[in-house]
């Protein structure tokens, strides 16, 4: 097989990115945009007639907000969200340290709770939530101002600092020349960045069944200033500051509609935006018959390649609550998918029931033309007089009250929603009468059914946590090439990953810990049993 030249390589990359973007924009984003609209409490596919009720049920939002606290508690109530498993007895202490450090990196250094909240919400509403973890290097510049420096001190600073700016010189009381100067020192700092990524910014190949199997890319609009700060040449960037098809993505418009209404064009060239894509694609560029993984950064709608390097992994992790087997992770099912039709049904029935109730409370009126004063009839003042020439000139048009049937349909819709999601009023505490006159075992069964649904979602999300911690461990071992002192468990501990070996990842979510009352009852039972043993065998018994 022949090697690919730069033109052929760029053509393959551009074609793959365009096909993946078409898959996301045309097939996936419209579904996720619809779910986001329902979550906001809107019904884009149901028009409200003028003068009729516009009530919208908020089932998608209510269901998501009922599940989210439990899922976050499961993954954050434990001191260690995930544990590393040593490969041998000599790695036991290293695994303990690596576990503490990785949890510190994700939860403390990178706003872990906020990240999990955003990702879980994306998974519950928009099918999938994405996290990106990478090693980020930046340059920190410290500036200090000095006065009264001697010639020798100024020379020392000039030798040590990156930049020294002398502001002036004068004579001190002894007649010596002293200087005022500003000293700038630059230092490169590297750290692991873990951030949530908006789902519409991630594109994958339409035939990939695993994340990043052939292509996964992160696309976003960036300013010329940001790209130049990343090290790209200004002349390579400024010619691509044009609008992109990504701006027309339905999901992007739905998510940022209010922001776009406020945004305006800019005349500052440095703040003009262009499409930037960071793609991870498998291509056989050297012609050896094996497709290697390449990190390719492109710019503009034509996807001109700015840089390309061979890498061993991509930095993305996907979280889903109900993945579909044998298809792309983007085609997973979400809680919103299960509830949207229920929200639509309840909203329509609710509106009609309110309209019927309004017609019953304020019925329409039949007026015999010429037999009553129309202005009197139109006057809604309580107790107002209606002047009429005969008693039957003004007659209310009675409308039967059908709101009761509507309420019954709403109750049935709630039952369907509970059977789909497992979230009952009894379990989430929405109805104080739901467990009244209910046997204890039956009540526990209701709560257990809800917990099983949430546990199933947590089990699926834990796969994403496992992949995230495995990726973080790889980044720590690869890039942190010197010891670092970190406060772990109220102690300052030196962390040196250069000696760490590869380790497996074990999920340690709080699924089986139970409620505080259940744990207290278990401990009380253990204490009672220990007191019984001590009473019969004495305080020096081998059991207590």
Short mmCIF file of N, CA, C and O in Angstrom, two decimals, residues 235-281:
data_model
loop_
_atom_site.label_atom_id
_atom_site.label_comp_id
_atom_site.label_asym_id
_atom_site.label_seq_id
_atom_site.Cartn_x
_atom_site.Cartn_y
_atom_site.Cartn_z
N UNK A 235 -1.50 34.26 10.12
CA UNK A 235 -1.88 34.18 8.70
C UNK A 235 -2.61 32.88 8.37
O UNK A 235 -3.37 32.82 7.40
N UNK A 236 -2.37 31.82 9.16
CA UNK A 236 -3.08 30.56 8.92
C UNK A 236 -4.49 30.58 9.48
O UNK A 236 -5.32 29.74 9.10
N UNK A 237 -4.77 31.52 10.37
CA UNK A 237 -6.05 31.54 11.06
C UNK A 237 -7.02 32.57 10.49
O UNK A 237 -8.18 32.29 10.26
N UNK A 238 -6.52 33.79 10.23
CA UNK A 238 -7.42 34.90 9.94
C UNK A 238 -8.18 34.73 8.63
O UNK A 238 -9.24 35.33 8.44
N UNK A 239 -7.69 33.90 7.71
CA UNK A 239 -8.40 33.71 6.44
C UNK A 239 -9.59 32.77 6.56
O UNK A 239 -10.33 32.58 5.60
N UNK A 240 -9.80 32.18 7.75
CA UNK A 240 -10.89 31.21 7.93
C UNK A 240 -11.97 31.72 8.89
O UNK A 240 -12.78 30.94 9.38
N UNK A 241 -11.99 33.01 9.15
CA UNK A 241 -12.98 33.56 10.06
C UNK A 241 -14.28 33.83 9.31
O UNK A 241 -14.64 34.96 9.00
N UNK A 242 -14.97 32.75 9.00
CA UNK A 242 -16.26 32.84 8.31
C UNK A 242 -17.26 32.00 9.08
O UNK A 242 -16.91 31.16 9.92
N UNK A 243 -18.54 32.22 8.79
CA UNK A 243 -19.59 31.43 9.45
C UNK A 243 -19.48 29.97 9.05
O UNK A 243 -19.10 29.63 7.93
N UNK A 244 -19.84 29.10 9.98
CA UNK A 244 -19.76 27.66 9.74
C UNK A 244 -21.14 27.04 9.83
O UNK A 244 -22.06 27.59 10.43
N UNK A 245 -21.29 25.88 9.20
CA UNK A 245 -22.55 25.14 9.30
C UNK A 245 -22.86 24.76 10.74
O UNK A 245 -24.01 24.51 11.10
N UNK A 246 -21.81 24.69 11.58
CA UNK A 246 -22.02 24.35 12.99
C UNK A 246 -22.92 25.36 13.68
O UNK A 246 -23.64 25.03 14.62
N UNK A 247 -22.91 26.61 13.22
CA UNK A 247 -23.77 27.63 13.81
C UNK A 247 -25.24 27.37 13.53
O UNK A 247 -26.11 27.90 14.21
N UNK A 248 -25.53 26.55 12.50
CA UNK A 248 -26.91 26.24 12.14
C UNK A 248 -27.39 24.94 12.77
O UNK A 248 -28.50 24.48 12.49
N UNK A 249 -26.57 24.32 13.59
CA UNK A 249 -26.96 23.10 14.27
C UNK A 249 -28.18 23.36 15.15
O UNK A 249 -28.20 24.30 15.94
N UNK A 250 -29.22 22.53 14.98
CA UNK A 250 -30.47 22.76 15.69
C UNK A 250 -30.29 22.72 17.19
O UNK A 250 -30.91 23.49 17.94
N UNK A 251 -29.44 21.84 17.65
CA UNK A 251 -29.20 21.72 19.09
C UNK A 251 -28.48 22.96 19.63
O UNK A 251 -28.77 23.43 20.74
N UNK A 252 -27.55 23.48 18.85
CA UNK A 252 -26.84 24.69 19.26
C UNK A 252 -27.80 25.86 19.36
O UNK A 252 -27.75 26.65 20.31
N UNK A 253 -28.70 25.98 18.38
CA UNK A 253 -29.67 27.07 18.41
C UNK A 253 -30.60 26.94 19.61
O UNK A 253 -30.91 27.92 20.29
N UNK A 254 -31.04 25.72 19.91
CA UNK A 254 -31.94 25.50 21.04
C UNK A 254 -31.25 25.83 22.36
O UNK A 254 -31.83 26.43 23.26
N UNK A 255 -29.98 25.45 22.48
CA UNK A 255 -29.26 25.65 23.74
C UNK A 255 -28.92 27.12 23.96
O UNK A 255 -28.96 27.62 25.08
N UNK A 256 -28.59 27.84 22.89
CA UNK A 256 -28.04 29.18 23.04
C UNK A 256 -28.93 30.26 22.42
O UNK A 256 -28.44 31.30 22.02
N UNK A 257 -30.23 30.02 22.34
CA UNK A 257 -31.09 30.98 21.66
C UNK A 257 -31.07 32.34 22.34
O UNK A 257 -31.00 33.38 21.71
N UNK A 258 -31.14 32.35 23.67
CA UNK A 258 -31.15 33.63 24.38
C UNK A 258 -29.81 34.34 24.25
O UNK A 258 -29.75 35.56 24.16
N UNK A 259 -28.72 33.56 24.25
CA UNK A 259 -27.40 34.16 24.12
C UNK A 259 -27.22 34.78 22.74
O UNK A 259 -26.68 35.87 22.59
N UNK A 260 -27.71 34.06 21.69
CA UNK A 260 -27.56 34.56 20.33
C UNK A 260 -28.37 35.83 20.10
O UNK A 260 -28.02 36.67 19.28
N UNK A 261 -29.51 35.97 20.80
CA UNK A 261 -30.30 37.17 20.65
C UNK A 261 -29.54 38.39 21.14
O UNK A 261 -29.71 39.50 20.64
N UNK A 262 -28.69 38.20 22.14
CA UNK A 262 -27.94 39.31 22.73
C UNK A 262 -26.62 39.54 22.01
O UNK A 262 -26.05 40.63 22.08
N UNK A 263 -26.12 38.52 21.32
CA UNK A 263 -24.80 38.62 20.70
C UNK A 263 -24.87 39.45 19.43
O UNK A 263 -25.86 39.44 18.71
N UNK A 264 -23.83 40.16 19.15
CA UNK A 264 -23.75 40.95 17.93
C UNK A 264 -22.42 40.71 17.24
O UNK A 264 -21.53 40.06 17.77
N UNK A 265 -22.27 41.25 16.05
CA UNK A 265 -21.03 41.10 15.32
C UNK A 265 -19.96 41.99 15.93
O UNK A 265 -20.25 42.98 16.60
N UNK A 266 -18.71 41.64 15.68
CA UNK A 266 -17.61 42.42 16.23
C UNK A 266 -16.73 42.92 15.10
O UNK A 266 -16.57 42.25 14.08
N UNK A 267 -16.20 44.10 15.29
CA UNK A 267 -15.26 44.66 14.31
C UNK A 267 -13.82 44.43 14.73
O UNK A 267 -12.90 44.81 14.00
N UNK A 268 -13.61 43.80 15.88
CA UNK A 268 -12.27 43.49 16.36
C UNK A 268 -11.81 42.20 15.70
O UNK A 268 -12.37 41.12 15.94
N UNK A 269 -10.80 42.30 14.86
CA UNK A 269 -10.34 41.12 14.12
C UNK A 269 -9.88 40.00 15.04
O UNK A 269 -10.05 38.82 14.73
N UNK A 270 -9.30 40.35 16.18
CA UNK A 270 -8.78 39.33 17.10
C UNK A 270 -9.91 38.53 17.74
O UNK A 270 -9.69 37.42 18.21
N UNK A 271 -11.12 39.09 17.76
CA UNK A 271 -12.25 38.40 18.38
C UNK A 271 -13.18 37.74 17.37
O UNK A 271 -14.22 37.21 17.74
N UNK A 272 -12.82 37.78 16.12
CA UNK A 272 -13.62 37.07 15.11
C UNK A 272 -13.45 35.56 15.30
O UNK A 272 -12.39 35.08 15.70
N UNK A 273 -14.51 34.84 15.00
CA UNK A 273 -14.52 33.41 15.32
C UNK A 273 -14.40 32.56 14.06
O UNK A 273 -14.79 32.97 12.96
N UNK A 274 -13.87 31.36 14.26
CA UNK A 274 -13.78 30.40 13.17
C UNK A 274 -13.94 29.00 13.73
O UNK A 274 -13.77 28.76 14.93
N UNK A 275 -14.27 28.07 12.86
CA UNK A 275 -14.50 26.68 13.27
C UNK A 275 -13.17 25.98 13.49
O UNK A 275 -12.30 25.98 12.61
N UNK A 276 -13.02 25.39 14.67
CA UNK A 276 -11.81 24.65 15.01
C UNK A 276 -12.22 23.24 15.40
O UNK A 276 -13.10 23.05 16.24
N UNK A 277 -11.60 22.24 14.79
CA UNK A 277 -11.93 20.84 15.04
C UNK A 277 -10.68 20.11 15.51
O UNK A 277 -9.63 20.15 14.85
N UNK A 278 -10.80 19.44 16.66
CA UNK A 278 -9.74 18.58 17.18
C UNK A 278 -10.21 17.14 17.00
O UNK A 278 -11.05 16.65 17.75
N UNK A 279 -9.71 16.49 15.96
CA UNK A 279 -10.21 15.17 15.57
C UNK A 279 -9.20 14.09 15.91
O UNK A 279 -7.98 14.29 15.81
N UNK A 280 -9.73 12.93 16.31
CA UNK A 280 -8.93 11.73 16.55
C UNK A 280 -9.44 10.67 15.59
O UNK A 280 -10.54 10.16 15.73
N UNK A 281 -8.62 10.38 14.58
CA UNK A 281 -9.07 9.55 13.46
C UNK A 281 -8.02 8.48 13.18
O UNK A 281 -6.81 8.71 13.30
#
